[in-house]
Amino acid sequence: MEYWQKELETISRENLEKFQLEKLQQTIRQAANSPFYKQRFKESGITPSDIRSLEDLKNIPFTTKEDLRNSYPYGMAAIPLRKCVRIHSSSGTTGNPTVVLHSAKDLDQWANQVARCMYMVGLRDTDIFQNTSGYGMFTGGLGFQYGAERLGALTVPAAAGNTKRQIKFIKDFGTTCLHIIPSYATRLAEVMYEMGIDPRKDTKLHTVCIGAEPHSEEQRRRIEELLGVKAYNCFGMSEMNGPGVAFECPEQNGLHIWEDYTIVEIIDPVTLQPVPDGQVGELVLTTINREAMPLLRYRTRDLTCILPGDCPCGRTHKRLARFKGRSDDMIILKGVNLFPIQIEKILMNFKELGSNYLITLETVGNSDEMFIDVELSELFTDDYSVLQRLTKEITRQLKDELLLTPRLKLVAKGSLPTQDGKAVRVKDLRKTI
Ligand code: ADP
Ligand code: ZN
């Protein structure tokens, strides 16, 4: 099967909206079977027949992560458990984890969705696809696994960690494509160079799918250069299946969000009102083709915007801008609001710097300060006056961007902790937050 689903991917807005309304009405009837939505609909006096247009979706209350936690484990199930075939769950660091249930049909749809994304960026059954995500409850593992198999690629389910083994597989199996977290992609490349392997010449890599954490355009370009590949931004979250929700096309200018799978809204997180295209707000998603656990107007807490205009690739599904982070990633320091990604954007422009950095917020005397430790790249000098000049220049650029002056420290390569999972970029040690 070809995974360029031309009719669906280039559908006219009018036909898409007809399609969405039909699927939305089905979804709402389905959702009403779950204990959670049964109660929700009762409280808000909504019956499925009240939803007569896409506009009417706005009358349904939002669903939050808290709602998911409170209905742990099965309160959101809209079909009997014997018809469910898999559970995924996301980290339960604060209270109950969130659980997502899937039927066999849900999993089948999800595999199609991921296969469609991979096909879009040029991957075919001739590719050898290595997945460096953790398997198990984390959706980046099985999600990409089944998508890549659906596409017909030869899959290498390497899973997370063990960098030397990843590199051996890449070389020995002739891996052409990786799914990898951006912070780990730069680390993997650095280890290759340390081992005397030039990934641009000594491997067959041509494509990487990077996602699961916010990253800057500068970080993407760095990954592309280091590995000699095209890197495509992929967005997903367990609550919305996992990978495949939105993905860049070959234009690398925004992520197409598959509107035959989800209805997308962007709202102002304070007023909860919709914001116009081009304006950043919180992404709110409604599943329209899930049966085991539909989610209506789910507040993702992710901040992005809809890019106005059509995509030259011909696909009509809306494009989301690169993610700014989550509303809870925002740092407020000395009354200034900022996101770690703004800092990364500046650091990645300096060839003298490596890819690993750590932002620490700390109370010094009576004031809160930002400390940024960033690793130098291996090739760089240890000449003190050169380093001093460099520190000054980076600090100046950071100050221009952030409107406050961080205390920057250039540290030797390899001196900051590295992780296999999502990178922790911020440590908040402030006494009063
Ligand atoms: P957890 O909540 O445990 O991290 P997930 O693995 O489901 O669980 O993570 C989903 C989240 O990861 C998204 O809500 C988003 O914040 C982040 N994320 C995923 N892909 C991207 C991406 N391409 N760019 C920025 N952030 C991303
Ligand atoms: Zn496109």
Coordinates of C-alpha atoms and ligand atoms in Angstrom, one line a residue:
M1 CA 0.0 0.0 0.0
E2 CA 1.1 3.5 -0.8
Y3 CA 1.1 5.8 2.2
W4 CA 0.7 9.0 0.2
Q5 CA -3.1 9.2 0.8
K6 CA -3.6 11.9 -1.7
E7 CA -7.4 12.2 -1.4
L8 CA -7.3 12.7 2.3
E9 CA -4.1 14.7 2.5
T10 CA -5.1 17.2 -0.1
I11 CA -8.8 17.3 0.7
S12 CA -10.6 20.7 0.3
R13 CA -11.4 22.5 3.4
E14 CA -15.1 22.2 2.7
N15 CA -14.9 18.4 2.3
L16 CA -12.6 18.1 5.3
E17 CA -15.1 20.0 7.5
K18 CA -18.0 17.7 6.4
F19 CA -15.8 14.7 7.2
Q20 CA -14.8 16.1 10.5
L21 CA -18.4 16.9 11.6
E22 CA -19.5 13.3 10.8
K23 CA -16.6 11.9 12.7
L24 CA -17.1 14.3 15.6
Q25 CA -20.7 13.4 16.0
Q26 CA -19.7 9.7 16.1
T27 CA -17.0 10.4 18.6
I28 CA -19.3 12.3 20.9
R29 CA -21.9 9.5 20.9
Q30 CA -19.0 7.1 21.6
A31 CA -17.6 9.3 24.4
A32 CA -21.0 9.3 26.1
N33 CA -20.4 5.6 26.9
S34 CA -17.5 6.4 29.2
P35 CA -18.2 7.1 32.9
F36 CA -16.2 10.3 32.7
Y37 CA -18.0 11.9 29.7
K38 CA -21.4 10.5 30.8
Q39 CA -21.0 12.6 34.0
R40 CA -19.5 15.6 32.1
F41 CA -22.4 15.7 29.6
K42 CA -24.9 15.4 32.4
E43 CA -23.3 18.2 34.4
S44 CA -23.2 20.5 31.5
G45 CA -26.6 19.5 30.1
I46 CA -25.2 18.4 26.8
T47 CA -26.5 15.5 24.7
P48 CA -24.8 14.2 21.6
S49 CA -27.6 15.5 19.4
D50 CA -26.7 19.1 20.4
I51 CA -23.6 19.0 18.3
R52 CA -24.9 20.0 14.9
S53 CA -21.9 21.9 13.5
L54 CA -18.2 22.1 14.1
E55 CA -18.9 25.4 15.9
D56 CA -20.9 23.6 18.5
L57 CA -17.8 21.8 19.7
K58 CA -17.1 25.0 21.6
N59 CA -20.0 24.3 23.9
I60 CA -18.3 21.2 25.2
P61 CA -16.1 21.8 28.3
F62 CA -12.3 21.2 28.0
T63 CA -10.8 18.0 29.2
T64 CA -7.6 18.4 31.3
K65 CA -4.7 16.3 32.3
E66 CA -6.2 16.5 35.8
D67 CA -9.4 14.9 34.5
L68 CA -7.3 12.1 33.1
R69 CA -5.5 11.6 36.4
N70 CA -8.8 11.7 38.4
S71 CA -10.3 9.0 36.2
Y72 CA -7.3 6.7 36.5
P73 CA -7.2 3.9 35.4
Y74 CA -10.4 3.2 33.5
G75 CA -12.8 6.0 34.0
M76 CA -12.4 7.2 30.4
A77 CA -13.0 3.9 28.7
A78 CA -15.7 4.2 26.1
I79 CA -15.8 0.5 25.2
P80 CA -15.7 -2.6 27.4
L81 CA -12.2 -3.5 28.6
R82 CA -12.4 -6.9 26.8
K83 CA -12.4 -4.9 23.6
C84 CA -9.3 -3.0 24.5
V85 CA -5.9 -4.5 23.6
R86 CA -3.3 -2.1 24.9
I87 CA -2.7 0.5 27.6
H88 CA -0.1 3.3 27.4
S89 CA 0.6 5.6 30.2
S90 CA 2.8 8.6 30.7
S91 CA 5.0 9.3 33.7
G92 CA 3.4 9.6 37.1
T93 CA 5.9 11.8 38.7
T94 CA 3.1 14.0 40.2
G95 CA 0.3 11.8 41.4
N96 CA -1.5 9.2 39.3
P97 CA -0.1 8.6 35.8
T98 CA -2.4 9.2 32.9
V99 CA -3.6 6.2 31.0
V100 CA -4.6 5.8 27.4
L101 CA -6.6 2.7 26.2
H102 CA -6.6 1.4 22.7
S103 CA -8.7 -1.0 20.7
A104 CA -7.3 -3.1 17.9
K105 CA -8.9 -0.6 15.5
D106 CA -7.3 2.4 17.3
L107 CA -3.9 0.8 17.0
D108 CA -4.4 0.1 13.3
Q109 CA -5.4 3.7 12.7
W110 CA -2.4 4.9 14.6
A111 CA 0.0 2.7 12.6
N112 CA -1.5 4.2 9.4
Q113 CA -1.0 7.7 10.8
V114 CA 2.7 7.1 11.6
A115 CA 3.2 5.4 8.2
R116 CA 1.7 8.4 6.5
C117 CA 4.2 10.7 8.3
M118 CA 7.2 8.6 7.4
Y119 CA 6.1 8.3 3.8
M120 CA 5.7 12.1 3.6
V121 CA 9.3 12.7 4.4
G122 CA 10.5 10.2 1.8
L123 CA 10.8 7.0 3.7
R124 CA 10.0 3.8 1.8
D125 CA 10.1 0.0 2.3
T126 CA 13.7 0.1 1.1
D127 CA 14.7 2.0 4.2
I128 CA 16.3 0.6 7.4
F129 CA 14.7 2.4 10.3
Q130 CA 16.3 2.4 13.8
N131 CA 14.2 3.5 16.7
T132 CA 16.2 4.8 19.6
S133 CA 13.1 5.5 21.8
G134 CA 12.4 3.6 25.0
Y135 CA 9.8 0.9 24.3
G136 CA 7.3 -0.1 26.9
M137 CA 4.8 2.4 28.2
F138 CA 6.5 5.3 26.3
T139 CA 4.7 5.7 23.0
G140 CA 7.7 6.7 20.9
G141 CA 8.8 3.0 20.9
L142 CA 5.8 1.0 19.8
G143 CA 4.2 3.9 18.0
F144 CA 7.1 4.3 15.5
Q145 CA 7.6 0.5 15.5
Y146 CA 4.2 -0.3 14.1
G147 CA 4.2 2.7 11.8
A148 CA 7.5 1.8 10.3
E149 CA 6.4 -1.9 9.9
R150 CA 3.2 -0.7 8.2
L151 CA 5.4 1.3 5.8
G152 CA 7.4 -1.9 5.1
A153 CA 10.7 -0.6 6.3
L154 CA 13.2 -3.0 7.8
T155 CA 13.0 -2.0 11.5
V156 CA 15.7 -2.0 14.1
P157 CA 14.0 -1.7 17.5
A158 CA 17.2 -0.8 19.2
A159 CA 15.4 1.1 22.1
A160 CA 17.0 3.7 24.2
G161 CA 20.5 4.0 25.5
N162 CA 23.7 2.2 24.9
T163 CA 25.2 4.6 22.4
K164 CA 28.1 2.4 21.3
R165 CA 25.6 -0.3 20.4
Q166 CA 23.4 2.1 18.6
I167 CA 26.4 3.2 16.5
K168 CA 27.3 -0.4 15.8
F169 CA 23.8 -1.1 14.5
I170 CA 23.8 2.0 12.4
K171 CA 27.0 0.9 10.7
D172 CA 26.5 -2.9 10.5
F173 CA 22.8 -2.9 9.5
G174 CA 23.1 0.1 7.1
T175 CA 20.5 2.1 9.0
T176 CA 19.2 4.9 6.8
C177 CA 16.8 6.6 9.2
L178 CA 16.6 7.2 13.0
H179 CA 13.9 8.2 15.3
I180 CA 15.7 10.1 18.0
I181 CA 15.2 12.8 20.7
P182 CA 17.1 16.0 19.5
S183 CA 19.3 16.2 22.6
Y184 CA 20.3 12.6 22.1
A185 CA 20.9 13.1 18.4
T186 CA 23.7 15.6 19.0
R187 CA 25.2 13.4 21.7
L188 CA 25.1 10.3 19.4
A189 CA 26.9 12.4 16.7
E190 CA 29.5 13.6 19.1
V191 CA 30.3 10.0 20.2
M192 CA 30.6 9.0 16.6
Y193 CA 33.2 11.7 15.9
E194 CA 35.0 10.7 19.1
M195 CA 35.2 7.1 17.8
G196 CA 36.6 8.4 14.6
I197 CA 33.4 7.7 12.6
D198 CA 32.2 10.4 10.3
P199 CA 28.4 9.7 10.0
R200 CA 28.3 11.7 6.8
K201 CA 30.7 9.3 5.1
D202 CA 30.8 6.2 7.1
T203 CA 27.0 5.5 7.5
K204 CA 24.0 5.4 5.2
L205 CA 21.9 7.7 7.3
H206 CA 19.9 10.2 5.3
T207 CA 16.9 11.0 7.5
V208 CA 16.1 11.5 11.2
C209 CA 12.8 12.1 12.8
I210 CA 13.3 14.2 15.9
G211 CA 10.7 15.0 18.5
A212 CA 9.4 14.4 22.0
E213 CA 10.9 17.6 23.3
P214 CA 11.1 21.2 22.3
H215 CA 14.1 22.2 20.2
S216 CA 15.1 25.1 18.1
E217 CA 15.6 25.5 14.4
E218 CA 19.3 26.0 15.2
Q219 CA 19.4 22.7 17.0
R220 CA 17.8 21.0 14.0
R221 CA 20.4 22.5 11.6
R222 CA 23.2 21.4 13.9
I223 CA 21.8 17.8 13.8
E224 CA 21.5 17.9 10.1
E225 CA 25.1 19.1 9.7
L226 CA 26.6 16.7 12.2
L227 CA 24.9 13.6 10.9
G228 CA 24.6 14.6 7.2
V229 CA 20.9 14.1 7.2
K230 CA 17.5 15.8 6.8
A231 CA 15.9 16.2 10.2
Y232 CA 12.1 16.4 10.5
N233 CA 10.3 17.6 13.5
C234 CA 7.6 15.2 14.8
F235 CA 5.1 15.9 17.5
G236 CA 3.1 13.6 19.5
M237 CA 1.8 12.9 23.0
S238 CA 0.5 9.8 24.7
E239 CA -2.9 11.2 25.2
M240 CA -3.3 11.6 21.4
N241 CA -1.9 8.1 20.7
G242 CA 1.7 9.2 20.6
P243 CA 3.9 10.0 17.6
G244 CA 2.2 10.9 14.3
V245 CA -0.1 13.7 15.6
A246 CA 1.8 16.4 13.6
F247 CA 4.8 16.0 11.4
E248 CA 6.9 18.2 9.1
C249 CA 6.7 17.7 5.3
P250 CA 9.7 18.1 3.0
E251 CA 9.2 21.9 3.1
Q252 CA 10.4 21.8 6.8
N253 CA 8.2 24.7 7.5
G254 CA 5.6 23.8 10.1
L255 CA 4.1 20.5 11.1
H256 CA 1.0 19.3 9.3
I257 CA -1.5 18.2 11.9
W258 CA -3.7 15.4 10.6
E259 CA -7.1 16.9 10.8
D260 CA -8.8 13.7 9.7
Y261 CA -7.6 12.3 13.1
T262 CA -7.9 15.4 15.3
I263 CA -9.7 18.7 15.4
V264 CA -7.3 21.4 16.3
E265 CA -8.0 24.6 18.3
I266 CA -5.5 27.2 19.7
I267 CA -6.7 29.1 22.7
D268 CA -5.5 31.8 25.0
P269 CA -4.6 29.8 28.1
V270 CA -5.8 32.6 30.4
T271 CA -9.1 33.7 28.7
L272 CA -9.7 30.2 27.1
Q273 CA -10.9 32.0 24.0
P274 CA -9.7 31.0 20.5
V275 CA -6.7 33.0 19.1
P276 CA -6.3 33.9 15.4
D277 CA -3.9 32.0 13.2
G278 CA -0.3 33.2 13.6
Q279 CA -0.8 33.9 17.3
V280 CA 0.8 31.6 19.9
G281 CA -1.6 29.9 22.3
E282 CA -2.3 26.5 23.9
L283 CA -3.0 23.6 21.6
V284 CA -6.4 22.0 22.2
L285 CA -7.1 18.7 20.5
T286 CA -10.2 16.5 19.9
T287 CA -9.8 13.0 18.7
I288 CA -12.2 12.0 16.0
N289 CA -11.2 8.5 15.1
R290 CA -10.6 6.8 18.4
E291 CA -13.1 4.4 19.9
A292 CA -11.6 3.1 23.2
M293 CA -10.9 6.5 24.7
P294 CA -12.1 9.6 22.8
L295 CA -10.8 12.9 24.2
L296 CA -12.8 16.1 23.7
R297 CA -11.1 19.5 23.7
Y298 CA -8.0 18.2 25.5
R299 CA -5.8 21.0 26.8
T300 CA -2.3 19.8 25.9
R301 CA -0.5 22.7 27.7
D302 CA 1.8 22.9 24.6
L303 CA 2.3 26.3 23.2
T304 CA 2.3 26.8 19.4
C305 CA 0.4 28.6 16.7
I306 CA -1.2 27.8 13.4
L307 CA 0.9 29.0 10.5
P308 CA -1.3 31.0 8.1
G309 CA -1.3 30.3 4.4
D310 CA -1.1 27.1 2.2
C311 CA 1.8 24.7 2.2
P312 CA 3.6 24.4 -1.2
C313 CA 3.6 20.6 -0.8
G314 CA -0.1 20.6 -1.6
R315 CA -1.3 19.1 1.7
T316 CA -4.2 21.0 3.0
H317 CA -4.0 20.0 6.7
K318 CA -3.1 22.9 8.9
R319 CA 0.5 23.5 9.9
L320 CA 1.6 24.1 13.5
A321 CA 4.7 26.2 14.2
R322 CA 7.7 24.7 16.0
F323 CA 6.6 24.3 19.6
K324 CA 7.7 26.9 22.1
G325 CA 7.5 24.5 25.0
R326 CA 4.8 23.8 27.5
S327 CA 3.0 26.5 29.5
D328 CA 4.6 24.9 32.5
D329 CA 8.1 25.3 31.0
M330 CA 7.9 29.0 31.1
I331 CA 10.5 30.6 33.4
I332 CA 9.5 33.8 35.2
L333 CA 12.6 35.5 36.5
K334 CA 12.7 39.1 37.8
G335 CA 9.3 39.5 36.3
V336 CA 10.5 38.5 32.8
N337 CA 8.7 35.6 31.1
L338 CA 11.0 33.4 29.0
F339 CA 11.4 29.9 27.6
P340 CA 14.5 27.7 27.6
I341 CA 14.2 27.4 23.8
Q342 CA 15.1 31.1 23.5
I343 CA 18.4 30.4 25.2
E344 CA 19.1 27.3 23.1
K345 CA 18.5 29.2 19.9
I346 CA 21.4 31.6 20.7
L347 CA 23.8 29.0 22.0
M348 CA 23.4 26.7 19.0
N349 CA 24.6 29.5 16.7
F350 CA 28.0 29.4 18.2
K351 CA 30.2 26.8 16.5
E352 CA 32.5 27.1 19.5
L353 CA 29.9 25.6 21.7
G354 CA 28.8 21.9 22.1
S355 CA 25.1 20.9 22.4
N356 CA 24.8 20.3 26.1
Y357 CA 23.7 23.1 28.4
L358 CA 22.0 23.6 31.8
I359 CA 20.1 26.5 33.1
T360 CA 20.0 27.0 36.9
L361 CA 17.9 29.5 38.7
E362 CA 19.2 30.3 42.1
T363 CA 18.6 32.8 44.8
V364 CA 21.8 34.9 45.5
G365 CA 21.4 37.2 48.4
N366 CA 18.1 38.9 47.8
S367 CA 17.8 38.4 44.2
D368 CA 17.1 35.5 41.8
E369 CA 19.7 34.9 39.2
M370 CA 20.0 32.7 36.1
F371 CA 23.2 30.7 35.6
I372 CA 23.9 29.0 32.3
D373 CA 26.5 26.3 32.0
V374 CA 27.3 25.4 28.5
E375 CA 29.8 22.9 27.2
L376 CA 32.5 23.9 24.7
S377 CA 32.8 21.9 21.5
E378 CA 35.8 19.5 21.5
L379 CA 37.7 21.4 18.9
F380 CA 37.7 24.7 20.7
T381 CA 40.7 26.4 22.4
D382 CA 41.5 26.7 26.1
D383 CA 43.1 30.2 25.6
Y384 CA 41.7 32.2 28.4
S385 CA 41.4 35.6 26.6
V386 CA 39.6 34.0 23.7
L387 CA 37.2 32.3 26.1
Q388 CA 36.6 35.5 27.8
R389 CA 35.8 37.3 24.6
L390 CA 33.5 34.5 23.6
T391 CA 31.7 34.6 27.0
K392 CA 31.2 38.3 26.6
E393 CA 29.7 38.0 23.1
I394 CA 27.3 35.2 24.0
T395 CA 26.2 37.0 27.1
R396 CA 25.5 40.1 25.1
Q397 CA 23.3 38.2 22.6
L398 CA 21.5 36.4 25.5
K399 CA 20.8 39.7 27.1
D400 CA 19.4 41.1 23.9
E401 CA 17.0 38.1 23.6
L402 CA 16.1 37.7 27.3
L403 CA 16.2 41.3 28.5
L404 CA 18.1 40.1 31.6
T405 CA 21.8 39.2 32.0
P406 CA 22.5 35.6 32.8
R407 CA 25.7 34.4 34.3
L408 CA 27.3 32.3 31.7
K409 CA 30.0 29.7 32.3
L410 CA 31.8 27.8 29.5
V411 CA 32.7 24.4 30.7
A412 CA 34.8 21.6 29.2
K413 CA 33.1 19.1 26.9
G414 CA 31.6 16.2 28.8
S415 CA 31.4 18.0 32.1
L416 CA 27.6 18.3 32.2
P417 CA 25.4 15.3 33.0
T418 CA 23.9 13.6 29.9
Q419 CA 20.7 11.6 29.7
D420 CA 19.2 9.1 27.4
G421 CA 15.7 10.3 28.0
K422 CA 14.3 13.8 27.5
A423 CA 16.8 16.4 28.4
V424 CA 16.4 18.3 31.7
R425 CA 17.5 21.8 30.8
V426 CA 16.3 23.8 33.8
K427 CA 17.1 23.4 37.5
D428 CA 15.1 25.7 39.7
L429 CA 16.8 26.1 43.1
R430 CA 15.2 29.4 43.9
K431 CA 14.1 29.9 47.5
T432 CA 10.9 31.7 46.6
I433 CA 9.2 30.9 43.4
Ligands
ADP1 P1 5.2 13.0 29.0 O1 4.1 13.9 29.4 O2 5.5 12.0 30.0 O3 6.5 13.7 28.6 P2 4.7 12.2 26.3 O4 5.8 11.3 26.0 O5 3.4 11.9 25.8 O6 4.6 12.2 27.8 O7 5.2 13.7 25.9 C1 4.4 14.5 25.1 C2 4.9 15.9 25.2 O8 6.3 16.0 24.7 C3 4.1 16.9 24.4 O9 3.0 17.3 25.1 C4 5.1 18.0 24.2 O10 5.2 18.8 25.3 C5 6.4 17.3 24.1 N1 6.8 17.1 22.6 C6 6.6 16.0 21.9 N2 7.0 16.2 20.6 C7 7.5 17.5 20.6 C8 8.1 18.3 19.5 N3 8.3 17.8 18.3 N4 8.4 19.5 19.9 C9 8.2 20.0 21.1 N5 7.7 19.3 22.1 C10 7.3 18.0 21.9
ZN2 ZN 3.6 20.6 3.5

